[in-house]
Amino acid sequence: MSCSVTSLSYQARCEAVARVAPCYHDASYTQKGLLLDAVMAATGYTRKHAIGLLNQPPHGKSMIVRPRLPIEVVSSFPS
C-alpha cells in the first residue's frame, strides 16, 4: 500500500498538521475521517501516526504544574 508522495520537509509536515489540528478538534466523526485522509495524502504519515499528531494539545498550552508542599509540611499534618 505504498504511494508515491512528493517528499515534504519535516517543517512543512509539522505546519500542515498544525493547520489542520484546530479543525480536527471541532470536527464531527465523519469530518475527522476526511481530514485524516487529507493529512495522510499530504504528509505520507500512516493513519495512526496522523491521529496521534492531531490529538496532541497545541504548542504553548502545557499542563499546569502546581507546586508541591515540602515533605516537612506534609509530615506535620495529622494522619
mmCIF file of N, CA and C in Angstrom:
data_model
loop_
_atom_site.group_PDB
_atom_site.id
_atom_site.type_symbol
_atom_site.label_atom_id
_atom_site.label_comp_id
_atom_site.label_asym_id
_atom_site.label_seq_id
_atom_site.Cartn_x
_atom_site.Cartn_y
_atom_site.Cartn_z
ATOM 1 N N MET A 1 0.824 -1.178 0.000
ATOM 2 C CA MET A 1 0.000 0.000 0.000
ATOM 3 C C MET A 1 0.872 1.247 0.000
ATOM 4 N N SER A 2 1.968 1.199 -0.701
ATOM 5 C CA SER A 2 2.834 2.370 -0.748
ATOM 6 C C SER A 2 2.396 3.272 -1.893
ATOM 7 N N CYS A 3 2.381 4.541 -1.623
ATOM 8 C CA CYS A 3 2.042 5.538 -2.629
ATOM 9 C C CYS A 3 3.273 6.390 -2.860
ATOM 10 N N SER A 4 3.352 6.949 -4.023
ATOM 11 C CA SER A 4 4.459 7.865 -4.249
ATOM 12 C C SER A 4 3.978 9.265 -3.889
ATOM 13 N N VAL A 5 4.472 9.765 -2.782
ATOM 14 C CA VAL A 5 4.109 11.091 -2.292
ATOM 15 C C VAL A 5 5.335 11.973 -2.430
ATOM 16 N N THR A 6 5.122 13.174 -2.927
ATOM 17 C CA THR A 6 6.230 14.110 -3.003
ATOM 18 C C THR A 6 6.713 14.365 -1.590
ATOM 19 N N SER A 7 7.996 14.204 -1.387
ATOM 20 C CA SER A 7 8.558 14.316 -0.052
ATOM 21 C C SER A 7 8.509 15.761 0.435
ATOM 22 N N LEU A 8 7.892 15.944 1.585
ATOM 23 C CA LEU A 8 7.853 17.254 2.230
ATOM 24 C C LEU A 8 8.912 17.297 3.314
ATOM 25 N N SER A 9 9.396 18.474 3.590
ATOM 26 C CA SER A 9 10.346 18.609 4.690
ATOM 27 C C SER A 9 9.608 18.402 6.008
ATOM 28 N N TYR A 10 10.371 18.138 7.038
ATOM 29 C CA TYR A 10 9.781 17.941 8.363
ATOM 30 C C TYR A 10 9.006 19.185 8.780
ATOM 31 N N GLN A 11 9.573 20.358 8.511
ATOM 32 C CA GLN A 11 8.928 21.626 8.865
ATOM 33 C C GLN A 11 7.586 21.763 8.146
ATOM 34 N N ALA A 12 7.536 21.419 6.877
ATOM 35 C CA ALA A 12 6.304 21.536 6.100
ATOM 36 C C ALA A 12 5.241 20.571 6.612
ATOM 37 N N ARG A 13 5.664 19.355 6.988
ATOM 38 C CA ARG A 13 4.697 18.397 7.535
ATOM 39 C C ARG A 13 4.145 18.884 8.866
ATOM 40 N N CYS A 14 5.013 19.454 9.711
ATOM 41 C CA CYS A 14 4.559 19.996 11.001
ATOM 42 C C CYS A 14 3.570 21.131 10.796
ATOM 43 N N GLU A 15 3.842 22.000 9.828
ATOM 44 C CA GLU A 15 2.934 23.109 9.542
ATOM 45 C C GLU A 15 1.591 22.602 9.033
ATOM 46 N N ALA A 16 1.609 21.581 8.189
ATOM 47 C CA ALA A 16 0.364 21.030 7.667
ATOM 48 C C ALA A 16 -0.485 20.456 8.793
ATOM 49 N N VAL A 17 0.141 19.721 9.690
ATOM 50 C CA VAL A 17 -0.591 19.138 10.819
ATOM 51 C C VAL A 17 -1.101 20.245 11.736
ATOM 52 N N ALA A 18 -0.284 21.271 11.972
ATOM 53 C CA ALA A 18 -0.680 22.370 12.861
ATOM 54 C C ALA A 18 -1.867 23.151 12.305
ATOM 55 N N ARG A 19 -1.956 23.257 10.994
ATOM 56 C CA ARG A 19 -3.082 23.979 10.392
ATOM 57 C C ARG A 19 -4.375 23.177 10.448
ATOM 58 N N VAL A 20 -4.287 21.884 10.354
ATOM 59 C CA VAL A 20 -5.482 21.044 10.330
ATOM 60 C C VAL A 20 -5.972 20.723 11.742
ATOM 61 N N ALA A 21 -5.073 20.723 12.722
ATOM 62 C CA ALA A 21 -5.412 20.282 14.081
ATOM 63 C C ALA A 21 -6.596 21.023 14.695
ATOM 64 N N PRO A 22 -6.686 22.367 14.635
ATOM 65 C CA PRO A 22 -7.853 23.028 15.242
ATOM 66 C C PRO A 22 -9.173 22.602 14.600
ATOM 67 N N CYS A 23 -9.168 22.429 13.287
ATOM 68 C CA CYS A 23 -10.384 21.969 12.602
ATOM 69 C C CYS A 23 -10.710 20.539 13.008
ATOM 70 N N TYR A 24 -9.679 19.730 13.182
ATOM 71 C CA TYR A 24 -9.860 18.327 13.553
ATOM 72 C C TYR A 24 -10.521 18.215 14.924
ATOM 73 N N HIS A 25 -10.119 19.065 15.871
ATOM 74 C CA HIS A 25 -10.678 19.003 17.220
ATOM 75 C C HIS A 25 -12.171 19.316 17.225
ATOM 76 N N ASP A 26 -12.604 20.228 16.350
ATOM 77 C CA ASP A 26 -14.005 20.655 16.323
ATOM 78 C C ASP A 26 -14.851 19.853 15.341
ATOM 79 N N ALA A 27 -14.259 18.943 14.595
ATOM 80 C CA ALA A 27 -14.965 18.225 13.535
ATOM 81 C C ALA A 27 -15.794 17.067 14.087
ATOM 82 N N SER A 28 -16.805 16.692 13.304
ATOM 83 C CA SER A 28 -17.602 15.512 13.649
ATOM 84 C C SER A 28 -16.813 14.255 13.274
ATOM 85 N N TYR A 29 -17.364 13.114 13.616
ATOM 86 C CA TYR A 29 -16.687 11.837 13.367
ATOM 87 C C TYR A 29 -16.385 11.650 11.883
ATOM 88 N N THR A 30 -17.360 11.919 11.021
ATOM 89 C CA THR A 30 -17.143 11.718 9.584
ATOM 90 C C THR A 30 -16.184 12.758 9.019
ATOM 91 N N GLN A 31 -16.265 13.986 9.518
ATOM 92 C CA GLN A 31 -15.350 15.026 9.049
ATOM 93 C C GLN A 31 -13.915 14.724 9.466
ATOM 94 N N LYS A 32 -13.752 14.125 10.650
ATOM 95 C CA LYS A 32 -12.407 13.755 11.097
ATOM 96 C C LYS A 32 -11.784 12.745 10.144
ATOM 97 N N GLY A 33 -12.585 11.822 9.652
ATOM 98 C CA GLY A 33 -12.077 10.847 8.700
ATOM 99 C C GLY A 33 -11.585 11.502 7.421
ATOM 100 N N LEU A 34 -12.341 12.485 6.942
ATOM 101 C CA LEU A 34 -11.935 13.191 5.725
ATOM 102 C C LEU A 34 -10.668 14.016 5.961
ATOM 103 N N LEU A 35 -10.592 14.668 7.115
ATOM 104 C CA LEU A 35 -9.387 15.435 7.434
ATOM 105 C C LEU A 35 -8.171 14.522 7.568
ATOM 106 N N LEU A 36 -8.381 13.358 8.171
ATOM 107 C CA LEU A 36 -7.284 12.389 8.300
ATOM 108 C C LEU A 36 -6.782 11.949 6.932
ATOM 109 N N ASP A 37 -7.717 11.670 6.028
ATOM 110 C CA ASP A 37 -7.329 11.269 4.676
ATOM 111 C C ASP A 37 -6.500 12.359 3.999
ATOM 112 N N ALA A 38 -6.897 13.618 4.201
ATOM 113 C CA ALA A 38 -6.165 14.731 3.590
ATOM 114 C C ALA A 38 -4.760 14.855 4.180
ATOM 115 N N VAL A 39 -4.648 14.711 5.500
ATOM 116 C CA VAL A 39 -3.329 14.799 6.144
ATOM 117 C C VAL A 39 -2.439 13.651 5.684
ATOM 118 N N MET A 40 -3.010 12.453 5.596
ATOM 119 C CA MET A 40 -2.236 11.294 5.152
ATOM 120 C C MET A 40 -1.729 11.494 3.725
ATOM 121 N N ALA A 41 -2.586 12.026 2.863
ATOM 122 C CA ALA A 41 -2.189 12.231 1.468
ATOM 123 C C ALA A 41 -1.111 13.309 1.348
ATOM 124 N N ALA A 42 -1.218 14.347 2.158
ATOM 125 C CA ALA A 42 -0.269 15.456 2.052
ATOM 126 C C ALA A 42 1.082 15.139 2.681
ATOM 127 N N THR A 43 1.066 14.411 3.797
ATOM 128 C CA THR A 43 2.306 14.208 4.549
ATOM 129 C C THR A 43 2.939 12.844 4.342
ATOM 130 N N GLY A 44 2.139 11.855 3.970
ATOM 131 C CA GLY A 44 2.665 10.498 3.845
ATOM 132 C C GLY A 44 2.665 9.741 5.156
ATOM 133 N N TYR A 45 2.114 10.344 6.221
ATOM 134 C CA TYR A 45 2.040 9.666 7.516
ATOM 135 C C TYR A 45 1.020 8.540 7.464
ATOM 136 N N THR A 46 1.217 7.532 8.310
ATOM 137 C CA THR A 46 0.209 6.488 8.446
ATOM 138 C C THR A 46 -0.970 7.049 9.230
ATOM 139 N N ARG A 47 -2.086 6.359 9.167
ATOM 140 C CA ARG A 47 -3.310 6.839 9.813
ATOM 141 C C ARG A 47 -3.124 7.002 11.320
ATOM 142 N N LYS A 48 -2.573 5.994 11.974
ATOM 143 C CA LYS A 48 -2.394 6.046 13.429
ATOM 144 C C LYS A 48 -1.440 7.170 13.834
ATOM 145 N N HIS A 49 -0.387 7.378 13.069
ATOM 146 C CA HIS A 49 0.565 8.437 13.394
ATOM 147 C C HIS A 49 -0.096 9.810 13.238
ATOM 148 N N ALA A 50 -0.883 9.972 12.180
ATOM 149 C CA ALA A 50 -1.573 11.244 11.957
ATOM 150 C C ALA A 50 -2.588 11.511 13.069
ATOM 151 N N ILE A 51 -3.300 10.480 13.512
ATOM 152 C CA ILE A 51 -4.264 10.640 14.609
ATOM 153 C C ILE A 51 -3.537 11.098 15.866
ATOM 154 N N GLY A 52 -2.414 10.479 16.159
ATOM 155 C CA GLY A 52 -1.644 10.856 17.341
ATOM 156 C C GLY A 52 -1.173 12.295 17.288
ATOM 157 N N LEU A 53 -0.726 12.741 16.125
ATOM 158 C CA LEU A 53 -0.262 14.122 15.993
ATOM 159 C C LEU A 53 -1.412 15.116 16.092
ATOM 160 N N LEU A 54 -2.552 14.774 15.507
ATOM 161 C CA LEU A 54 -3.690 15.692 15.522
ATOM 162 C C LEU A 54 -4.345 15.781 16.895
ATOM 163 N N ASN A 55 -4.197 14.761 17.716
ATOM 164 C CA ASN A 55 -4.807 14.769 19.045
ATOM 165 C C ASN A 55 -3.935 15.422 20.102
ATOM 166 N N GLN A 56 -2.710 15.801 19.763
ATOM 167 C CA GLN A 56 -1.835 16.442 20.741
ATOM 168 C C GLN A 56 -2.343 17.846 21.054
ATOM 169 N N PRO A 57 -2.124 18.317 22.287
ATOM 170 C CA PRO A 57 -2.522 19.691 22.604
ATOM 171 C C PRO A 57 -1.660 20.681 21.825
ATOM 172 N N PRO A 58 -2.199 21.859 21.533
ATOM 173 C CA PRO A 58 -1.421 22.849 20.790
ATOM 174 C C PRO A 58 -0.172 23.270 21.553
ATOM 175 N N HIS A 59 0.850 23.679 20.816
ATOM 176 C CA HIS A 59 2.081 24.135 21.456
ATOM 177 C C HIS A 59 1.798 25.400 22.247
ATOM 178 N N GLY A 60 2.481 25.540 23.361
ATOM 179 C CA GLY A 60 2.297 26.713 24.193
ATOM 180 C C GLY A 60 1.260 26.515 25.276
ATOM 181 N N LYS A 61 0.454 25.480 25.154
ATOM 182 C CA LYS A 61 -0.549 25.195 26.170
ATOM 183 C C LYS A 61 -0.149 23.905 26.862
ATOM 184 N N SER A 62 0.659 24.038 27.872
ATOM 185 C CA SER A 62 1.096 22.857 28.598
ATOM 186 C C SER A 62 0.244 22.693 29.846
ATOM 187 N N MET A 63 0.395 21.570 30.473
ATOM 188 C CA MET A 63 -0.349 21.310 31.693
ATOM 189 C C MET A 63 0.132 22.244 32.796
ATOM 190 N N ILE A 64 -0.778 22.603 33.669
ATOM 191 C CA ILE A 64 -0.423 23.444 34.805
ATOM 192 C C ILE A 64 0.280 22.576 35.834
ATOM 193 N N VAL A 65 1.456 22.989 36.223
ATOM 194 C CA VAL A 65 2.209 22.259 37.237
ATOM 195 C C VAL A 65 2.038 23.014 38.543
ATOM 196 N N ARG A 66 1.351 22.396 39.456
ATOM 197 C CA ARG A 66 1.117 23.034 40.744
ATOM 198 C C ARG A 66 2.286 22.746 41.671
ATOM 199 N N PRO A 67 2.666 23.722 42.470
ATOM 200 C CA PRO A 67 3.784 23.488 43.388
ATOM 201 C C PRO A 67 3.422 22.448 44.444
ATOM 202 N N ARG A 68 4.371 21.651 44.787
ATOM 203 C CA ARG A 68 4.188 20.612 45.802
ATOM 204 C C ARG A 68 4.589 21.150 47.165
ATOM 205 N N LEU A 69 3.927 20.643 48.188
ATOM 206 C CA LEU A 69 4.304 21.014 49.548
ATOM 207 C C LEU A 69 5.573 20.272 49.942
ATOM 208 N N PRO A 70 6.447 20.921 50.687
ATOM 209 C CA PRO A 70 7.646 20.220 51.159
ATOM 210 C C PRO A 70 7.271 19.064 52.089
ATOM 211 N N ILE A 71 8.119 18.061 52.159
ATOM 212 C CA ILE A 71 7.851 16.872 52.975
ATOM 213 C C ILE A 71 7.679 17.245 54.442
ATOM 214 N N GLU A 72 8.413 18.246 54.904
ATOM 215 C CA GLU A 72 8.293 18.643 56.312
ATOM 216 C C GLU A 72 6.878 19.109 56.629
ATOM 217 N N VAL A 73 6.282 19.833 55.704
ATOM 218 C CA VAL A 73 4.927 20.341 55.920
ATOM 219 C C VAL A 73 3.927 19.199 55.868
ATOM 220 N N VAL A 74 4.077 18.312 54.903
ATOM 221 C CA VAL A 74 3.143 17.196 54.756
ATOM 222 C C VAL A 74 3.231 16.266 55.956
ATOM 223 N N SER A 75 4.431 16.015 56.441
ATOM 224 C CA SER A 75 4.579 15.095 57.571
ATOM 225 C C SER A 75 4.037 15.695 58.868
ATOM 226 N N SER A 76 3.877 17.023 58.927
ATOM 227 C CA SER A 76 3.337 17.635 60.141
ATOM 228 C C SER A 76 1.811 17.570 60.191
ATOM 229 N N PHE A 77 1.160 17.187 59.077
ATOM 230 C CA PHE A 77 -0.296 17.050 59.087
ATOM 231 C C PHE A 77 -0.697 15.869 59.952
ATOM 232 N N PRO A 78 -1.816 15.995 60.683
ATOM 233 C CA PRO A 78 -2.281 14.842 61.462
ATOM 234 C C PRO A 78 -2.807 13.751 60.530
ATOM 235 N N SER A 79 -2.555 12.516 60.849
ATOM 236 C CA SER A 79 -2.975 11.405 59.996
ATOM 237 C C SER A 79 -4.391 11.010 60.263
#
